[in-house]
Amino acid sequence: MSFEEELKRLEEITEKLKDDQTPLEEAVSLYEEAGKLTKSLNKKLSSIERKIEIITSESEDELESESYAPTEEK
């Protein structure tokens, strides 16, 4: 599942768990699924965060390595 799909499913589960009419066994099963989804979402977020840090670092390195050539005034 994509990040967005997992997040949507987690939101659905949260709503079902808030419902007093959800049977106990179903609630336990949903809670277990929510735990797995949370772990997966956190893993995906960490991966994305690392990618952003790498991209940011590479961009900063490129900016630092560009030579500065002042323009001559006439």
mmCIF file of N, CA and C in Angstrom:
data_model
loop_
_atom_site.group_PDB
_atom_site.id
_atom_site.type_symbol
_atom_site.label_atom_id
_atom_site.label_comp_id
_atom_site.label_asym_id
_atom_site.label_seq_id
_atom_site.Cartn_x
_atom_site.Cartn_y
_atom_site.Cartn_z
ATOM 1 N N MET A 1 0.834 -1.185 0.000
ATOM 2 C CA MET A 1 0.000 0.000 0.000
ATOM 3 C C MET A 1 0.878 1.248 0.000
ATOM 4 N N SER A 2 0.378 2.275 -0.603
ATOM 5 C CA SER A 2 1.109 3.543 -0.606
ATOM 6 C C SER A 2 0.955 4.214 0.764
ATOM 7 N N PHE A 3 1.780 5.220 0.997
ATOM 8 C CA PHE A 3 1.712 5.972 2.249
ATOM 9 C C PHE A 3 0.305 6.527 2.458
ATOM 10 N N GLU A 4 -0.240 7.117 1.417
ATOM 11 C CA GLU A 4 -1.559 7.734 1.511
ATOM 12 C C GLU A 4 -2.645 6.705 1.814
ATOM 13 N N GLU A 5 -2.548 5.528 1.180
ATOM 14 C CA GLU A 5 -3.532 4.473 1.420
ATOM 15 C C GLU A 5 -3.452 3.969 2.862
ATOM 16 N N GLU A 6 -2.218 3.794 3.344
ATOM 17 C CA GLU A 6 -2.044 3.337 4.721
ATOM 18 C C GLU A 6 -2.580 4.370 5.713
ATOM 19 N N LEU A 7 -2.319 5.627 5.451
ATOM 20 C CA LEU A 7 -2.795 6.685 6.338
ATOM 21 C C LEU A 7 -4.325 6.730 6.352
ATOM 22 N N LYS A 8 -4.927 6.591 5.183
ATOM 23 C CA LYS A 8 -6.395 6.587 5.090
ATOM 24 C C LYS A 8 -6.971 5.397 5.865
ATOM 25 N N ARG A 9 -6.352 4.240 5.722
ATOM 26 C CA ARG A 9 -6.818 3.051 6.446
ATOM 27 C C ARG A 9 -6.688 3.259 7.954
ATOM 28 N N LEU A 10 -5.591 3.859 8.388
ATOM 29 C CA LEU A 10 -5.397 4.126 9.812
ATOM 30 C C LEU A 10 -6.478 5.073 10.339
ATOM 31 N N GLU A 11 -6.835 6.053 9.542
ATOM 32 C CA GLU A 11 -7.912 6.978 9.935
ATOM 33 C C GLU A 11 -9.252 6.243 10.042
ATOM 34 N N GLU A 12 -9.502 5.321 9.108
ATOM 35 C CA GLU A 12 -10.737 4.529 9.149
ATOM 36 C C GLU A 12 -10.788 3.685 10.421
ATOM 37 N N ILE A 13 -9.661 3.068 10.739
ATOM 38 C CA ILE A 13 -9.589 2.234 11.939
ATOM 39 C C ILE A 13 -9.838 3.074 13.184
ATOM 40 N N THR A 14 -9.243 4.244 13.222
ATOM 41 C CA THR A 14 -9.419 5.134 14.372
ATOM 42 C C THR A 14 -10.892 5.461 14.583
ATOM 43 N N GLU A 15 -11.592 5.741 13.495
ATOM 44 C CA GLU A 15 -13.024 6.041 13.601
ATOM 45 C C GLU A 15 -13.806 4.832 14.114
ATOM 46 N N LYS A 16 -13.456 3.636 13.623
ATOM 47 C CA LYS A 16 -14.156 2.429 14.079
ATOM 48 C C LYS A 16 -13.885 2.165 15.556
ATOM 49 N N LEU A 17 -12.656 2.437 16.000
ATOM 50 C CA LEU A 17 -12.322 2.205 17.404
ATOM 51 C C LEU A 17 -13.032 3.198 18.326
ATOM 52 N N LYS A 18 -13.354 4.364 17.812
ATOM 53 C CA LYS A 18 -14.092 5.360 18.600
ATOM 54 C C LYS A 18 -15.563 4.974 18.761
ATOM 55 N N ASP A 19 -16.056 4.147 17.836
ATOM 56 C CA ASP A 19 -17.465 3.749 17.835
ATOM 57 C C ASP A 19 -17.731 2.732 18.952
ATOM 58 N N ASP A 20 -18.649 3.053 19.831
ATOM 59 C CA ASP A 20 -18.994 2.159 20.942
ATOM 60 C C ASP A 20 -19.642 0.860 20.469
ATOM 61 N N GLN A 21 -20.122 0.829 19.251
ATOM 62 C CA GLN A 21 -20.820 -0.341 18.726
ATOM 63 C C GLN A 21 -19.867 -1.391 18.150
ATOM 64 N N THR A 22 -18.575 -1.074 18.055
ATOM 65 C CA THR A 22 -17.607 -2.026 17.511
ATOM 66 C C THR A 22 -17.395 -3.146 18.526
ATOM 67 N N PRO A 23 -17.633 -4.400 18.109
ATOM 68 C CA PRO A 23 -17.439 -5.529 19.026
ATOM 69 C C PRO A 23 -15.984 -5.621 19.509
ATOM 70 N N LEU A 24 -15.799 -6.151 20.705
ATOM 71 C CA LEU A 24 -14.485 -6.210 21.333
ATOM 72 C C LEU A 24 -13.458 -6.949 20.475
ATOM 73 N N GLU A 25 -13.816 -8.108 19.958
ATOM 74 C CA GLU A 25 -12.861 -8.881 19.151
ATOM 75 C C GLU A 25 -12.442 -8.114 17.903
ATOM 76 N N GLU A 26 -13.395 -7.449 17.274
ATOM 77 C CA GLU A 26 -13.076 -6.641 16.099
ATOM 78 C C GLU A 26 -12.175 -5.470 16.492
ATOM 79 N N ALA A 27 -12.449 -4.866 17.634
ATOM 80 C CA ALA A 27 -11.638 -3.743 18.106
ATOM 81 C C ALA A 27 -10.192 -4.176 18.351
ATOM 82 N N VAL A 28 -10.015 -5.348 18.922
ATOM 83 C CA VAL A 28 -8.660 -5.858 19.170
ATOM 84 C C VAL A 28 -7.941 -6.096 17.850
ATOM 85 N N SER A 29 -8.642 -6.679 16.897
ATOM 86 C CA SER A 29 -8.060 -6.922 15.573
ATOM 87 C C SER A 29 -7.695 -5.607 14.887
ATOM 88 N N LEU A 30 -8.585 -4.637 14.978
ATOM 89 C CA LEU A 30 -8.323 -3.323 14.385
ATOM 90 C C LEU A 30 -7.134 -2.645 15.062
ATOM 91 N N TYR A 31 -7.047 -2.788 16.377
ATOM 92 C CA TYR A 31 -5.938 -2.195 17.129
ATOM 93 C C TYR A 31 -4.608 -2.801 16.674
ATOM 94 N N GLU A 32 -4.608 -4.105 16.463
ATOM 95 C CA GLU A 32 -3.404 -4.789 15.984
ATOM 96 C C GLU A 32 -3.020 -4.285 14.587
ATOM 97 N N GLU A 33 -4.004 -4.158 13.713
ATOM 98 C CA GLU A 33 -3.752 -3.641 12.365
ATOM 99 C C GLU A 33 -3.225 -2.210 12.420
ATOM 100 N N ALA A 34 -3.791 -1.414 13.307
ATOM 101 C CA ALA A 34 -3.347 -0.025 13.457
ATOM 102 C C ALA A 34 -1.884 0.030 13.883
ATOM 103 N N GLY A 35 -1.483 -0.872 14.758
ATOM 104 C CA GLY A 35 -0.088 -0.919 15.193
ATOM 105 C C GLY A 35 0.853 -1.223 14.042
ATOM 106 N N LYS A 36 0.463 -2.169 13.201
ATOM 107 C CA LYS A 36 1.287 -2.518 12.038
ATOM 108 C C LYS A 36 1.361 -1.353 11.049
ATOM 109 N N LEU A 37 0.224 -0.707 10.826
ATOM 110 C CA LEU A 37 0.201 0.439 9.917
ATOM 111 C C LEU A 37 1.066 1.579 10.449
ATOM 112 N N THR A 38 0.983 1.827 11.744
ATOM 113 C CA THR A 38 1.777 2.892 12.353
ATOM 114 C C THR A 38 3.265 2.619 12.175
ATOM 115 N N LYS A 39 3.667 1.379 12.389
ATOM 116 C CA LYS A 39 5.075 0.999 12.222
ATOM 117 C C LYS A 39 5.515 1.206 10.773
ATOM 118 N N SER A 40 4.688 0.789 9.839
ATOM 119 C CA SER A 40 4.998 0.939 8.420
ATOM 120 C C SER A 40 5.076 2.410 8.018
ATOM 121 N N LEU A 41 4.123 3.204 8.488
ATOM 122 C CA LEU A 41 4.115 4.634 8.164
ATOM 123 C C LEU A 41 5.350 5.331 8.731
ATOM 124 N N ASN A 42 5.726 4.993 9.957
ATOM 125 C CA ASN A 42 6.927 5.584 10.554
ATOM 126 C C ASN A 42 8.177 5.218 9.767
ATOM 127 N N LYS A 43 8.241 3.980 9.302
ATOM 128 C CA LYS A 43 9.386 3.528 8.505
ATOM 129 C C LYS A 43 9.463 4.314 7.192
ATOM 130 N N LYS A 44 8.319 4.488 6.544
ATOM 131 C CA LYS A 44 8.283 5.242 5.288
ATOM 132 C C LYS A 44 8.654 6.701 5.514
ATOM 133 N N LEU A 45 8.169 7.291 6.598
ATOM 134 C CA LEU A 45 8.504 8.684 6.900
ATOM 135 C C LEU A 45 9.997 8.851 7.161
ATOM 136 N N SER A 46 10.589 7.902 7.871
ATOM 137 C CA SER A 46 12.027 7.963 8.142
ATOM 138 C C SER A 46 12.826 7.887 6.849
ATOM 139 N N SER A 47 12.398 7.028 5.948
ATOM 140 C CA SER A 47 13.072 6.893 4.661
ATOM 141 C C SER A 47 12.985 8.185 3.860
ATOM 142 N N ILE A 48 11.819 8.777 3.832
ATOM 143 C CA ILE A 48 11.625 10.038 3.111
ATOM 144 C C ILE A 48 12.458 11.146 3.748
ATOM 145 N N GLU A 49 12.499 11.162 5.068
ATOM 146 C CA GLU A 49 13.287 12.174 5.780
ATOM 147 C C GLU A 49 14.770 12.056 5.414
ATOM 148 N N ARG A 50 15.291 10.825 5.351
ATOM 149 C CA ARG A 50 16.698 10.612 4.966
ATOM 150 C C ARG A 50 16.951 11.104 3.545
ATOM 151 N N LYS A 51 16.026 10.820 2.636
ATOM 152 C CA LYS A 51 16.184 11.274 1.253
ATOM 153 C C LYS A 51 16.227 12.796 1.182
ATOM 154 N N ILE A 52 15.359 13.452 1.931
ATOM 155 C CA ILE A 52 15.329 14.919 1.941
ATOM 156 C C ILE A 52 16.635 15.469 2.494
ATOM 157 N N GLU A 53 17.157 14.843 3.555
ATOM 158 C CA GLU A 53 18.429 15.289 4.127
ATOM 159 C C GLU A 53 19.561 15.156 3.112
ATOM 160 N N ILE A 54 19.575 14.063 2.356
ATOM 161 C CA ILE A 54 20.610 13.850 1.341
ATOM 162 C C ILE A 54 20.491 14.898 0.245
ATOM 163 N N ILE A 55 19.286 15.120 -0.229
ATOM 164 C CA ILE A 55 19.072 16.119 -1.286
ATOM 165 C C ILE A 55 19.480 17.500 -0.803
ATOM 166 N N THR A 56 19.091 17.845 0.412
ATOM 167 C CA THR A 56 19.438 19.147 0.974
ATOM 168 C C THR A 56 20.944 19.291 1.107
ATOM 169 N N SER A 57 21.596 18.248 1.579
ATOM 170 C CA SER A 57 23.046 18.269 1.749
ATOM 171 C C SER A 57 23.746 18.428 0.405
ATOM 172 N N GLU A 58 23.279 17.705 -0.598
ATOM 173 C CA GLU A 58 23.878 17.805 -1.933
ATOM 174 C C GLU A 58 23.685 19.204 -2.507
ATOM 175 N N SER A 59 22.525 19.780 -2.294
ATOM 176 C CA SER A 59 22.255 21.131 -2.792
ATOM 177 C C SER A 59 23.168 22.141 -2.121
ATOM 178 N N GLU A 60 23.374 21.999 -0.819
ATOM 179 C CA GLU A 60 24.252 22.915 -0.095
ATOM 180 C C GLU A 60 25.694 22.768 -0.569
ATOM 181 N N ASP A 61 26.123 21.528 -0.826
ATOM 182 C CA ASP A 61 27.485 21.288 -1.314
ATOM 183 C C ASP A 61 27.696 21.938 -2.673
ATOM 184 N N GLU A 62 26.694 21.854 -3.540
ATOM 185 C CA GLU A 62 26.810 22.462 -4.866
ATOM 186 C C GLU A 62 26.926 23.976 -4.757
ATOM 187 N N LEU A 63 26.151 24.556 -3.864
ATOM 188 C CA LEU A 63 26.207 26.007 -3.690
ATOM 189 C C LEU A 63 27.566 26.447 -3.167
ATOM 190 N N GLU A 64 28.152 25.680 -2.262
ATOM 191 C CA GLU A 64 29.446 26.028 -1.694
ATOM 192 C C GLU A 64 30.565 25.867 -2.712
ATOM 193 N N SER A 65 30.424 24.911 -3.630
ATOM 194 C CA SER A 65 31.506 24.642 -4.569
ATOM 195 C C SER A 65 31.511 25.581 -5.773
ATOM 196 N N GLU A 66 30.425 26.293 -5.987
ATOM 197 C CA GLU A 66 30.403 27.246 -7.098
ATOM 198 C C GLU A 66 31.376 28.380 -6.794
ATOM 199 N N SER A 67 32.193 28.695 -7.776
ATOM 200 C CA SER A 67 33.164 29.762 -7.535
ATOM 201 C C SER A 67 32.489 31.113 -7.676
ATOM 202 N N TYR A 68 32.980 32.052 -6.915
ATOM 203 C CA TYR A 68 32.430 33.395 -6.937
ATOM 204 C C TYR A 68 33.304 34.240 -7.840
ATOM 205 N N ALA A 69 32.729 34.762 -8.898
ATOM 206 C CA ALA A 69 33.473 35.620 -9.822
ATOM 207 C C ALA A 69 32.796 36.980 -9.833
ATOM 208 N N PRO A 70 33.374 37.937 -9.125
ATOM 209 C CA PRO A 70 32.749 39.261 -9.096
ATOM 210 C C PRO A 70 32.763 39.899 -10.477
ATOM 211 N N THR A 71 31.732 40.639 -10.743
ATOM 212 C CA THR A 71 31.660 41.328 -12.032
ATOM 213 C C THR A 71 32.520 42.578 -11.983
ATOM 214 N N GLU A 72 33.112 42.882 -13.110
ATOM 215 C CA GLU A 72 33.967 44.072 -13.181
ATOM 216 C C GLU A 72 33.105 45.295 -13.442
ATOM 217 N N GLU A 73 33.387 46.344 -12.693
ATOM 218 C CA GLU A 73 32.661 47.594 -12.902
ATOM 219 C C GLU A 73 33.445 48.446 -13.880
ATOM 220 N N LYS A 74 32.749 49.154 -14.744
ATOM 221 C CA LYS A 74 33.425 50.000 -15.730
ATOM 222 C C LYS A 74 33.285 51.430 -15.372
#
